[in-house]
XYZ file of C-alpha atoms in Angstrom:
90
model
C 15.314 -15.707 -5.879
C 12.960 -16.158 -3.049
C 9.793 -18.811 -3.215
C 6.942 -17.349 -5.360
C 4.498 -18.423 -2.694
C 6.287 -16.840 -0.241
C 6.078 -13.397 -2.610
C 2.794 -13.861 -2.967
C 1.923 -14.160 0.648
C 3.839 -11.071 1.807
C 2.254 -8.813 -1.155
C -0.910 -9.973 0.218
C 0.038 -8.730 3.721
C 1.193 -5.479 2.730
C -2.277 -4.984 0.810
C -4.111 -5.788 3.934
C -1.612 -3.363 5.627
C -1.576 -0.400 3.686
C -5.873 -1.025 3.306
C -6.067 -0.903 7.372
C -4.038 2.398 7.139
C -5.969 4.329 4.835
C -8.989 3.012 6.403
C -8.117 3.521 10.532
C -4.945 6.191 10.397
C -5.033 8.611 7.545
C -7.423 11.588 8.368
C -6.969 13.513 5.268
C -9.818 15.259 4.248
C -9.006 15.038 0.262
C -8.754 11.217 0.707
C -11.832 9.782 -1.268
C -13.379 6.393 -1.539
C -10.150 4.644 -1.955
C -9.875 0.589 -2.925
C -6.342 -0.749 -2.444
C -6.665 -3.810 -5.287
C -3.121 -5.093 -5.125
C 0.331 -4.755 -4.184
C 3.544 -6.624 -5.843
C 6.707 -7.137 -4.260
C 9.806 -7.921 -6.151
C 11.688 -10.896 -5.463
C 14.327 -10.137 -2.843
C 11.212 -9.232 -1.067
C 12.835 -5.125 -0.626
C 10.290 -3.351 -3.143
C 6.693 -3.056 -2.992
C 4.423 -0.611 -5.458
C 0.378 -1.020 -4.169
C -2.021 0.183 -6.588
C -5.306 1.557 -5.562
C -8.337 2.639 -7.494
C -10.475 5.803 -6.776
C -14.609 6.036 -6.962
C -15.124 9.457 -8.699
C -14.325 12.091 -10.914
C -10.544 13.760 -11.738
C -10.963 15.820 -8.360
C -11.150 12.976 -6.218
C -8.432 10.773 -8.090
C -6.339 13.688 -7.926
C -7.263 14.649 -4.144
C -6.871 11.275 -2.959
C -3.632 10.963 -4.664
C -2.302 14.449 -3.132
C -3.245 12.651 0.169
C -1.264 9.419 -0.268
C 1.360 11.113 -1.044
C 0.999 13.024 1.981
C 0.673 9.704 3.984
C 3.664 7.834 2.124
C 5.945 8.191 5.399
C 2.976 7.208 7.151
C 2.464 3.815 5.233
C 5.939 3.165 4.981
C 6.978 2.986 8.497
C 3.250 1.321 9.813
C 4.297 -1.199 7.086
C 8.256 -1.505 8.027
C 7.004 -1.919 11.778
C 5.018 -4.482 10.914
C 7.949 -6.952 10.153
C 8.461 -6.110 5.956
C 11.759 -3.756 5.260
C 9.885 -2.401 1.721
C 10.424 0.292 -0.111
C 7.349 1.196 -1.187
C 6.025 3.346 -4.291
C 2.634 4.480 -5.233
């Protein structure tokens, strides 16, 4: 089991990381106005599931969530460049 603290501060990372993605890289028109409010990593440090909240009505959530999806690969490797080997889920 790996040092809660240390969880913590990588799950914080990967929040700021995926939040700079959706914000500078992904150019999907369905993507709404998109919050990323947390992410949780297990502890061996190899999962991570981000959860993100959507301003609007079922269109949007469901538009913005067609576009994550689109942008998974997207998010996955900017974040696996970036030093974390995650496996990430929406």
């Amino acid at each position: 089991m790996t040092d809660p603290a240390k969880v913590r501060r990588h799950a914080e990372r990967v929040r700021e990381l995926v939040a700079s993605v959706v914000r500078t890289q992904i150019k999907d028109p369905r993507l709404g106005m998109i919050t990323i409010t947390d992410a949780r990593i297990t502890g061996d440090l190899r999962d991570a599931t981000v959860f993100y909240t959507v301003l609007g009505d079922a269109a949007a959530q469901a538009g913005t969530a067609a576009a994550l999806d689109s942008a998974k690969g997207l998010v996955r490797s900017t974040v696996a460049l970036s030093g974390f080997s995650t496996t990430s889920a929406w």
